[in-house]
């Protein structure tokens, strides 16, 4: 299948590109390299050394794999995106190409605008490009579990039947997101649902939980094929951060009481879910929603699991409840359905079974690259700006 991957230089986009090329698909990747620039702004960098996209693609060729084509540009630029669609004529589009850090989106008005303009405009361009140049193609869009927030009711997969004043309808599940970033995904979901309904496009919205890990079958083929690992307080996600903190004997930073519950999944399961969505496409006119995670934990439970893993390695981890920089519920009900990908055949890698030895080993091997200034939170949902500029 001809597959176009938007955001193909990112944490998930690059391993997905290799995975799908390895399965024999014709893969093209697009990236604007905005992410590498945003890293510079925050003063952060990947813990794992990563190569440029050009070097990655070349190395992939050299290990004897089906070539991956790369195109550099911004999907908010219509002329560029038009040329991409005409050149690649995609049958499936995997859309990872967005700004993805909730803390960044809460730093200031400017950061909120950068996040929402990039995400909403980019996605609008993608759906117009589909309509004009590839109306039969299938959009596999990365959404987020954070679109739903933490409501005091069970979370369904995308839709809920509502009875109101004696009448019934099936509506999109209500959204209660917790940051301007998560809101950008809600706006995307509404725009995509709308064009499926009025233009007959087809799309799968993958409401993904928090991803962890860096190892996939393909990243293991050569060090130059590694994907990024973020650990700073703006880009780093909770489990990846805990592992890095454990590896350098820094306290694991549980924000607030630690009862915040989220869905989690192994990076290998992200690739499997995207592949399953591509191979089992939505029908014409269908806006399909899958909740993409495999296990749920509180962030305190997660810290205890990482600490257990670290102790087994002979390390001496500590857990610290730090003042929560975010405005979020720290104790709440959480029960999110996630059966549709399992029904399609997903075989999860569960944290409780795989442990995290591989990840802990990897982060320790790069511990000399850790900038300890980036470990405690230096942003605040209510105050905005980073407390101190970083070099
Ligand atoms: P990432 O920041 O590592 O990768 C995103 C890539 O998209 C970057 O390389 C960036 O340069 C590119 N990009 C951004 N805007 C672009 C634009 N306008 N034009 C072209 N390229 C653009 O992020 P990631 O962790 O790989 O996440 C990928 C997607 O998955 C995001 O949409 C994110 O919201 C979603 N997601 C991620 C996680 C997670 O835990 N990492 C969880 C749930 C959902
Ligand atoms: N947290 C801690 N300690 C830390 C870091 C985070 O306790 O050191 C807590 C946060 O307060 C929050 C939870 O962990 O309650 C998750 O935070 P996170 O930074 O791991 O995840 P989040 O900000 O929600 O964003 C990440 C990705 C985003 C994706 C989202 C999926 O950056 O792109 O959309 O996970 S989800 O959380 O399901 O919405």
Short mmCIF file of C-alpha atoms and ligand atoms in Angstrom, two decimals:
data_model
loop_
_atom_site.label_atom_id
_atom_site.label_comp_id
_atom_site.label_asym_id
_atom_site.label_seq_id
_atom_site.Cartn_x
_atom_site.Cartn_y
_atom_site.Cartn_z
CA UNK A 1 0.00 0.00 0.00
CA UNK A 2 1.14 3.58 -0.63
CA UNK A 3 1.40 5.15 2.83
CA UNK A 4 2.16 8.77 3.63
CA UNK A 5 3.43 9.46 7.15
CA UNK A 6 3.17 13.05 8.37
CA UNK A 7 5.56 13.84 11.22
CA UNK A 8 7.92 11.06 10.12
CA UNK A 9 10.96 12.47 11.94
CA UNK A 10 9.26 12.22 15.36
CA UNK A 11 9.34 9.79 18.29
CA UNK A 12 6.55 7.67 16.82
CA UNK A 13 6.64 8.67 13.14
CA UNK A 14 10.15 7.41 12.42
CA UNK A 15 9.70 3.91 13.96
CA UNK A 16 6.31 3.65 12.23
CA UNK A 17 7.88 4.48 8.87
CA UNK A 18 10.50 1.74 9.28
CA UNK A 19 7.92 -0.76 10.55
CA UNK A 20 5.58 -0.25 7.61
CA UNK A 21 8.42 -0.22 5.03
CA UNK A 22 9.65 -3.47 6.59
CA UNK A 23 6.19 -4.93 5.97
CA UNK A 24 6.58 -4.16 2.26
CA UNK A 25 4.57 -0.94 1.98
CA UNK A 26 5.65 2.05 -0.13
CA UNK A 27 6.34 4.60 2.57
CA UNK A 28 6.90 8.34 2.22
CA UNK A 29 7.58 10.58 5.21
CA UNK A 30 7.01 14.30 5.59
CA UNK A 31 8.40 16.50 8.35
CA UNK A 32 8.99 20.22 8.85
CA UNK A 33 11.61 19.65 11.59
CA UNK A 34 9.61 22.04 13.77
CA UNK A 35 10.13 19.67 16.65
CA UNK A 36 13.90 20.02 16.53
CA UNK A 37 13.42 23.82 16.61
CA UNK A 38 10.95 23.67 19.51
CA UNK A 39 13.52 21.60 21.41
CA UNK A 40 16.01 24.41 20.94
CA UNK A 41 13.49 26.91 22.30
CA UNK A 42 12.94 24.86 25.45
CA UNK A 43 16.64 23.95 25.78
CA UNK A 44 15.93 20.23 25.68
CA UNK A 45 17.20 17.38 23.55
CA UNK A 46 16.56 13.70 23.07
CA UNK A 47 18.31 11.47 25.61
CA UNK A 48 19.09 9.00 22.84
CA UNK A 49 21.42 10.47 20.20
CA UNK A 50 19.37 10.81 17.02
CA UNK A 51 20.50 11.30 13.45
CA UNK A 52 19.03 13.73 10.93
CA UNK A 53 16.14 12.39 8.89
CA UNK A 54 18.36 12.29 5.81
CA UNK A 55 20.95 10.17 7.62
CA UNK A 56 18.25 7.88 8.99
CA UNK A 57 16.76 7.29 5.57
CA UNK A 58 20.21 6.63 4.09
CA UNK A 59 21.10 4.19 6.86
CA UNK A 60 17.78 2.39 6.37
CA UNK A 61 18.74 1.90 2.71
CA UNK A 62 22.19 0.67 3.70
CA UNK A 63 20.81 -2.03 5.99
CA UNK A 64 19.11 -3.39 2.88
CA UNK A 65 15.52 -2.32 3.52
CA UNK A 66 12.82 -1.07 1.19
CA UNK A 67 13.60 2.63 0.69
CA UNK A 68 11.66 5.31 2.54
CA UNK A 69 11.11 8.53 0.62
CA UNK A 70 11.44 11.80 2.54
CA UNK A 71 9.94 15.22 1.87
CA UNK A 72 10.75 18.26 4.00
CA UNK A 73 8.08 20.89 4.52
CA UNK A 74 5.24 22.20 6.65
CA UNK A 75 1.80 20.70 6.18
CA UNK A 76 0.34 24.12 7.09
CA UNK A 77 1.81 25.24 3.72
CA UNK A 78 -0.88 24.31 1.20
CA UNK A 79 1.37 24.46 -1.91
CA UNK A 80 3.80 22.05 -0.26
CA UNK A 81 1.08 19.65 0.86
CA UNK A 82 -0.54 19.71 -2.59
CA UNK A 83 2.79 18.69 -4.15
CA UNK A 84 3.17 15.89 -1.58
CA UNK A 85 -0.27 14.44 -2.36
CA UNK A 86 0.27 14.69 -6.12
CA UNK A 87 3.66 13.01 -5.85
CA UNK A 88 2.70 10.21 -3.45
CA UNK A 89 -0.97 9.53 -4.35
CA UNK A 90 -1.49 7.98 -0.87
CA UNK A 91 -3.89 5.17 -0.08
CA UNK A 92 -3.40 5.71 3.66
CA UNK A 93 -2.22 8.80 5.51
CA UNK A 94 -0.84 8.42 9.03
CA UNK A 95 -0.99 11.84 10.66
CA UNK A 96 1.49 12.29 13.50
CA UNK A 97 2.58 15.76 12.31
CA UNK A 98 1.45 17.94 15.18
CA UNK A 99 2.73 19.75 18.21
CA UNK A 100 2.30 17.36 21.10
CA UNK A 101 3.34 18.87 24.44
CA UNK A 102 0.59 19.93 26.84
CA UNK A 103 3.01 21.91 29.09
CA UNK A 104 4.37 23.84 26.05
CA UNK A 105 0.85 24.80 25.01
CA UNK A 106 0.22 26.25 28.50
CA UNK A 107 3.38 28.41 28.74
CA UNK A 108 1.86 31.60 27.29
CA UNK A 109 -0.65 32.98 24.80
CA UNK A 110 1.98 32.61 22.08
CA UNK A 111 2.62 28.95 22.88
CA UNK A 112 -1.12 28.20 22.88
CA UNK A 113 -1.46 29.91 19.49
CA UNK A 114 1.57 28.13 18.01
CA UNK A 115 0.16 24.78 19.14
CA UNK A 116 -3.39 25.27 17.97
CA UNK A 117 -2.55 26.98 14.65
CA UNK A 118 -0.01 24.30 13.77
CA UNK A 119 -2.35 21.43 14.65
CA UNK A 120 -5.73 22.70 13.50
CA UNK A 121 -4.51 24.35 10.27
CA UNK A 122 -2.26 21.42 9.37
CA UNK A 123 -5.10 18.95 9.81
CA UNK A 124 -7.53 21.17 7.88
CA UNK A 125 -5.05 21.21 5.00
CA UNK A 126 -4.75 17.41 5.17
CA UNK A 127 -8.51 16.88 4.90
CA UNK A 128 -8.78 19.34 2.01
CA UNK A 129 -5.87 17.58 0.26
CA UNK A 130 -7.66 14.26 0.73
CA UNK A 131 -10.86 15.67 -0.75
CA UNK A 132 -9.08 17.19 -3.77
CA UNK A 133 -6.42 14.60 -4.57
CA UNK A 134 -7.10 11.33 -2.73
CA UNK A 135 -10.81 11.06 -1.84
CA UNK A 136 -10.63 7.26 -1.49
CA UNK A 137 -7.68 7.36 0.91
CA UNK A 138 -7.96 6.54 4.61
CA UNK A 139 -6.80 8.99 7.26
CA UNK A 140 -5.29 7.43 10.37
CA UNK A 141 -5.11 10.39 12.72
CA UNK A 142 -3.33 10.43 16.06
CA UNK A 143 -5.67 11.85 18.65
CA UNK A 144 -5.30 11.46 22.38
CA UNK A 145 -7.09 9.96 25.37
CA UNK A 146 -6.70 13.41 26.90
CA UNK A 147 -9.49 14.64 24.63
CA UNK A 148 -11.93 13.01 27.04
CA UNK A 149 -10.22 14.24 30.20
CA UNK A 150 -11.23 12.51 33.41
CA UNK A 151 -15.06 12.57 33.55
CA UNK A 152 -16.86 10.91 36.44
CA UNK A 153 -18.43 8.35 34.07
CA UNK A 154 -17.11 5.47 31.94
CA UNK A 155 -15.34 6.64 28.76
CA UNK A 156 -16.63 4.98 25.60
CA UNK A 157 -14.73 4.56 22.31
CA UNK A 158 -15.70 7.76 20.59
CA UNK A 159 -19.47 7.66 20.80
CA UNK A 160 -22.22 7.51 23.44
CA UNK A 161 -25.95 6.91 23.14
CA UNK A 162 -27.82 9.74 24.82
CA UNK A 163 -31.48 9.80 25.85
CA UNK A 164 -32.78 13.31 26.33
CA UNK A 165 -36.36 14.30 26.99
CA UNK A 166 -37.59 11.00 25.64
CA UNK A 167 -35.52 11.05 22.43
CA UNK A 168 -32.29 9.14 21.67
CA UNK A 169 -29.25 9.78 19.48
CA UNK A 170 -25.67 8.54 19.17
CA UNK A 171 -23.35 11.48 19.75
CA UNK A 172 -19.59 11.96 19.94
CA UNK A 173 -18.47 11.27 23.51
CA UNK A 174 -18.30 14.59 25.46
CA UNK A 175 -14.82 16.10 25.70
CA UNK A 176 -13.24 17.70 28.77
CA UNK A 177 -9.58 18.21 27.79
CA UNK A 178 -6.94 19.52 30.18
CA UNK A 179 -4.66 21.77 28.09
CA UNK A 180 -4.67 23.92 24.94
CA UNK A 181 -2.74 21.07 23.28
CA UNK A 182 -5.38 18.48 24.18
CA UNK A 183 -8.01 20.97 23.00
CA UNK A 184 -6.31 21.18 19.59
CA UNK A 185 -6.96 17.46 19.20
CA UNK A 186 -10.63 17.95 20.08
CA UNK A 187 -10.89 20.62 17.37
CA UNK A 188 -9.24 18.22 14.89
CA UNK A 189 -11.66 15.43 15.80
CA UNK A 190 -14.65 17.66 15.16
CA UNK A 191 -13.26 18.86 11.83
CA UNK A 192 -12.52 15.32 10.68
CA UNK A 193 -15.90 13.94 11.79
CA UNK A 194 -17.55 16.80 9.88
CA UNK A 195 -15.82 16.04 6.57
CA UNK A 196 -16.50 12.32 6.85
CA UNK A 197 -20.17 13.23 7.27
CA UNK A 198 -20.41 15.84 4.49
CA UNK A 199 -17.80 14.74 1.95
CA UNK A 200 -17.79 10.99 2.51
CA UNK A 201 -14.11 10.87 3.51
CA UNK A 202 -13.00 8.05 5.79
CA UNK A 203 -10.94 8.35 8.92
CA UNK A 204 -9.83 6.57 12.06
CA UNK A 205 -9.11 8.74 15.09
CA UNK A 206 -6.68 6.92 17.36
CA UNK A 207 -7.20 8.33 20.83
CA UNK A 208 -3.85 7.25 22.14
CA UNK A 209 -2.70 7.10 25.75
CA UNK A 210 0.83 7.90 26.95
CA UNK A 211 3.50 5.95 25.04
CA UNK A 212 6.68 4.58 26.60
CA UNK A 213 9.84 2.87 25.38
CA UNK A 214 12.25 3.32 22.48
CA UNK A 215 12.94 -0.18 21.25
CA UNK A 216 11.23 -1.66 18.19
CA UNK A 217 12.36 -4.45 15.87
CA UNK A 218 13.63 -1.88 13.39
CA UNK A 219 15.34 0.59 15.76
CA UNK A 220 17.50 -2.36 16.88
CA UNK A 221 18.97 -2.81 13.39
CA UNK A 222 21.51 0.02 13.75
CA UNK A 223 22.25 2.79 16.32
CA UNK A 224 21.64 5.40 13.58
CA UNK A 225 18.02 4.21 13.37
CA UNK A 226 17.27 5.09 17.02
CA UNK A 227 14.23 7.15 17.83
CA UNK A 228 14.14 10.05 20.24
CA UNK A 229 13.51 9.82 23.99
CA UNK A 230 12.29 12.97 25.73
CA UNK A 231 12.81 13.33 29.48
CA UNK A 232 12.54 17.05 30.19
CA UNK A 233 9.57 18.56 32.05
CA UNK A 234 7.96 19.98 28.90
CA UNK A 235 8.28 17.18 26.32
CA UNK A 236 9.08 14.16 28.46
CA UNK A 237 6.17 11.88 29.27
CA UNK A 238 5.75 10.43 32.69
CA UNK A 239 7.07 6.85 32.41
CA UNK A 240 10.00 7.78 30.18
CA UNK A 241 10.86 10.56 32.67
CA UNK A 242 10.67 8.24 35.67
CA UNK A 243 13.08 5.78 34.01
CA UNK A 244 15.62 8.53 33.29
CA UNK A 245 15.26 9.87 36.83
CA UNK A 246 15.78 6.39 38.29
CA UNK A 247 18.87 5.87 36.13
CA UNK A 248 20.66 8.89 37.60
CA UNK A 249 19.42 8.44 41.18
CA UNK A 250 17.16 11.49 40.92
CA UNK A 251 13.82 11.29 42.75
CA UNK A 252 10.92 10.14 40.60
CA UNK A 253 8.76 13.26 40.32
CA UNK A 254 5.15 12.32 41.10
CA UNK A 255 3.08 15.47 40.56
CA UNK A 256 0.77 16.20 43.50
CA UNK A 257 -0.97 13.28 45.17
CA UNK A 258 -0.27 10.98 42.22
CA UNK A 259 -3.80 9.63 41.80
CA UNK A 260 -3.96 10.92 38.21
CA UNK A 261 -4.93 7.87 36.14
CA UNK A 262 -4.00 7.56 32.47
CA UNK A 263 -3.89 4.90 29.76
CA UNK A 264 -0.42 3.69 28.70
CA UNK A 265 1.08 1.62 25.88
CA UNK A 266 4.42 0.29 24.68
CA UNK A 267 5.81 1.96 21.54
CA UNK A 268 5.66 -1.42 19.75
CA UNK A 269 1.91 -1.46 20.34
CA UNK A 270 1.58 2.02 18.79
CA UNK A 271 3.09 0.60 15.58
CA UNK A 272 0.85 -2.47 15.72
CA UNK A 273 -2.30 -0.37 16.28
CA UNK A 274 -1.51 1.96 13.39
CA UNK A 275 -0.85 -1.03 11.15
CA UNK A 276 -4.13 -2.67 12.22
CA UNK A 277 -6.05 0.53 11.48
CA UNK A 278 -4.46 0.77 8.03
CA UNK A 279 -5.14 -2.87 7.13
CA UNK A 280 -8.76 -2.63 8.36
CA UNK A 281 -9.81 0.79 7.04
CA UNK A 282 -12.86 2.80 8.00
CA UNK A 283 -15.73 2.65 5.50
CA UNK A 284 -16.48 5.48 3.12
CA UNK A 285 -18.06 8.31 5.13
CA UNK A 286 -17.12 6.70 8.45
CA UNK A 287 -15.40 8.56 11.28
CA UNK A 288 -14.18 5.72 13.47
CA UNK A 289 -12.66 6.16 16.92
CA UNK A 290 -10.39 3.70 18.72
CA UNK A 291 -9.09 4.21 22.26
CA UNK A 292 -5.45 3.23 21.86
CA UNK A 293 -3.89 2.11 25.12
CA UNK A 294 -3.36 -1.25 26.79
CA UNK A 295 -3.23 -0.64 30.56
CA UNK A 296 -4.20 2.09 32.99
CA UNK A 297 -2.30 3.18 36.09
CA UNK A 298 -2.13 6.09 38.48
CA UNK A 299 1.09 8.03 38.15
CA UNK A 300 2.00 6.95 41.69
CA UNK A 301 1.50 3.26 40.82
CA UNK A 302 3.69 3.82 37.80
CA UNK A 303 6.44 5.36 39.94
CA UNK A 304 6.28 2.33 42.23
CA UNK A 305 6.60 -0.02 39.24
CA UNK A 306 9.64 1.86 37.93
CA UNK A 307 11.14 1.91 41.42
CA UNK A 308 10.64 -1.88 41.68
CA UNK A 309 12.31 -2.38 38.30
CA UNK A 310 15.18 -0.11 39.31
CA UNK A 311 15.68 -1.95 42.63
CA UNK A 312 15.96 -5.22 40.67
CA UNK A 313 18.83 -3.59 38.76
CA UNK A 314 20.55 -2.89 42.09
CA UNK A 315 19.75 0.85 42.00
CA UNK A 316 18.30 2.88 44.90
CA UNK A 317 15.30 4.78 43.54
CA UNK A 318 13.37 7.39 45.53
CA UNK A 319 9.88 8.74 44.92
CA UNK A 320 9.02 12.39 45.64
CA UNK A 321 5.60 13.99 45.58
CA UNK A 322 6.38 17.40 44.07
CA UNK A 323 4.01 20.34 43.86
CA UNK A 324 1.82 19.78 40.80
CA UNK A 325 2.59 22.34 38.06
CA UNK A 326 -0.64 21.38 36.26
CA UNK A 327 -4.27 22.05 37.01
CA UNK A 328 -5.81 18.58 36.97
CA UNK A 329 -7.72 16.21 39.23
CA UNK A 330 -5.32 14.24 41.44
CA UNK A 331 -7.94 11.72 42.57
CA UNK A 332 -10.72 10.69 40.25
CA UNK A 333 -12.78 7.91 38.69
CA UNK A 334 -11.31 6.48 35.46
CA UNK A 335 -12.65 3.64 33.38
CA UNK A 336 -12.00 3.94 29.65
CA UNK A 337 -13.08 1.28 27.15
CA UNK A 338 -10.38 -0.02 24.84
CA UNK A 339 -11.59 -3.15 23.09
CA UNK A 340 -11.78 -2.25 19.41
CA UNK A 341 -8.07 -2.69 18.64
CA UNK A 342 -8.00 -5.92 20.66
CA UNK A 343 -10.93 -7.11 18.53
CA UNK A 344 -8.82 -6.42 15.42
CA UNK A 345 -6.07 -8.66 16.83
CA UNK A 346 -3.78 -6.42 18.89
CA UNK A 347 -1.52 -8.48 21.17
CA UNK A 348 -0.32 -6.02 23.80
CA UNK A 349 3.10 -5.84 25.40
CA UNK A 350 2.03 -5.26 29.00
CA UNK A 351 4.22 -3.31 31.38
CA UNK A 352 3.54 -5.83 34.10
CA UNK A 353 4.96 -8.59 31.87
CA UNK A 354 7.73 -6.93 29.88
CA UNK A 355 8.97 -4.96 32.90
CA UNK A 356 11.13 -2.10 31.84
CA UNK A 357 14.59 -3.59 32.05
CA UNK A 358 15.41 -2.80 28.42
CA UNK A 359 14.37 0.81 28.81
CA UNK A 360 16.19 1.21 32.14
CA UNK A 361 19.38 -0.23 30.62
CA UNK A 362 19.16 2.10 27.64
CA UNK A 363 18.60 5.24 29.66
CA UNK A 364 21.43 4.38 32.02
CA UNK A 365 23.78 3.89 29.08
CA UNK A 366 23.04 7.51 28.07
CA UNK A 367 22.94 8.97 31.57
CA UNK A 368 25.92 11.26 30.80
CA UNK A 369 23.57 13.14 28.43
CA UNK A 370 21.01 13.99 31.13
CA UNK A 371 20.67 17.69 31.93
CA UNK A 372 19.53 17.61 35.55
CA UNK A 373 18.05 21.13 35.26
CA UNK A 374 15.28 19.62 33.16
CA UNK A 375 14.00 17.10 35.70
CA UNK A 376 11.94 19.08 38.23
CA UNK A 377 9.00 20.94 36.68
CA UNK A 378 9.83 24.56 35.84
CA UNK A 379 6.52 25.46 34.21
CA UNK A 380 3.12 26.04 35.74
CA UNK A 381 -0.36 25.80 34.27
CA UNK A 382 -1.41 28.92 36.19
CA UNK A 383 1.80 30.98 35.91
CA UNK A 384 2.71 30.09 32.33
CA UNK A 385 6.31 30.94 31.45
CA UNK A 386 9.30 28.78 32.30
CA UNK A 387 10.80 30.11 35.53
CA UNK A 388 14.22 30.53 34.05
CA UNK A 389 15.52 30.63 30.50
CA UNK A 390 17.53 27.61 29.48
CA UNK A 391 20.59 27.51 27.30
P1 LIG B 1 7.03 14.22 18.09
O1 LIG B 1 7.03 15.65 18.49
O2 LIG B 1 8.20 13.40 18.44
O3 LIG B 1 6.78 14.09 16.50
C1 LIG B 1 5.92 14.90 15.78
C2 LIG B 1 6.62 15.26 14.46
O4 LIG B 1 5.73 16.05 13.67
C3 LIG B 1 7.89 16.10 14.67
O5 LIG B 1 8.98 15.50 14.01
C4 LIG B 1 7.54 17.46 14.09
O6 LIG B 1 8.63 18.13 13.50
C5 LIG B 1 6.47 17.09 13.06
N1 LIG B 1 5.54 18.20 12.78
C6 LIG B 1 4.86 18.95 13.68
N2 LIG B 1 4.15 19.88 13.03
C7 LIG B 1 4.36 19.70 11.71
C8 LIG B 1 3.89 20.37 10.55
N3 LIG B 1 3.09 21.44 10.63
N4 LIG B 1 4.32 19.92 9.33
C9 LIG B 1 5.16 18.86 9.24
N5 LIG B 1 5.64 18.20 10.31
C10 LIG B 1 5.23 18.61 11.53
O7 LIG B 1 5.69 13.58 18.67
P2 LIG B 1 5.30 12.04 18.88
O8 LIG B 1 5.50 11.70 20.30
O9 LIG B 1 5.92 11.21 17.81
O10 LIG B 1 3.73 12.11 18.65
C11 LIG B 1 3.18 11.94 17.35
C12 LIG B 1 1.68 12.14 17.41
O11 LIG B 1 1.11 11.20 18.33
C13 LIG B 1 1.27 13.51 17.90
O12 LIG B 1 0.16 13.96 17.14
C14 LIG B 1 0.86 13.30 19.33
O13 LIG B 1 -0.11 14.22 19.74
C15 LIG B 1 0.31 11.88 19.29
N6 LIG B 1 0.42 11.20 20.59
C16 LIG B 1 1.66 11.00 21.16
C17 LIG B 1 1.75 10.36 22.40
C18 LIG B 1 3.06 10.12 23.09
O14 LIG B 1 3.06 9.63 24.24
N7 LIG B 1 4.20 10.43 22.46
C19 LIG B 1 0.57 9.91 23.03
C20 LIG B 1 -0.66 10.13 22.42
C21 LIG B 1 -0.71 10.78 21.19
N1 LIG B 2 3.27 13.53 35.57
C1 LIG B 2 3.87 13.28 36.79
N2 LIG B 2 5.22 13.41 36.86
C2 LIG B 2 5.99 13.78 35.79
C3 LIG B 2 5.38 14.02 34.56
C4 LIG B 2 4.00 13.90 34.49
O1 LIG B 2 3.21 12.94 37.78
O2 LIG B 2 7.23 13.89 35.96
C5 LIG B 2 1.80 13.36 35.44
C6 LIG B 2 1.07 14.55 34.88
O3 LIG B 2 0.73 15.49 35.88
C7 LIG B 2 -0.15 13.89 34.25
C8 LIG B 2 0.36 12.53 33.81
O4 LIG B 2 1.59 12.32 34.51
O5 LIG B 2 -1.13 13.71 35.21
C9 LIG B 2 0.63 12.40 32.33
O6 LIG B 2 1.53 13.41 31.93
P1 LIG B 2 2.45 13.20 30.63
O7 LIG B 2 3.36 14.39 30.50
O8 LIG B 2 3.07 11.85 30.63
O9 LIG B 2 1.34 13.16 29.48
P2 LIG B 2 0.46 14.30 28.79
O10 LIG B 2 0.86 15.65 29.20
O11 LIG B 2 -0.98 13.93 28.98
O12 LIG B 2 0.85 14.16 27.27
C10 LIG B 2 1.38 12.96 26.69
C11 LIG B 2 1.89 13.33 25.30
C12 LIG B 2 0.70 13.82 24.47
C13 LIG B 2 -0.38 12.75 24.46
C14 LIG B 2 -0.79 12.36 25.88
C15 LIG B 2 -1.71 11.14 25.90
O13 LIG B 2 2.88 14.35 25.40
O14 LIG B 2 1.15 14.09 23.14
O15 LIG B 2 -1.50 13.25 23.76
O16 LIG B 2 0.39 11.96 26.61
S1 LIG B 2 -2.92 11.27 27.18
O17 LIG B 2 -2.24 11.56 28.44
O18 LIG B 2 -3.65 10.04 27.21
O19 LIG B 2 -3.77 12.41 26.81
#
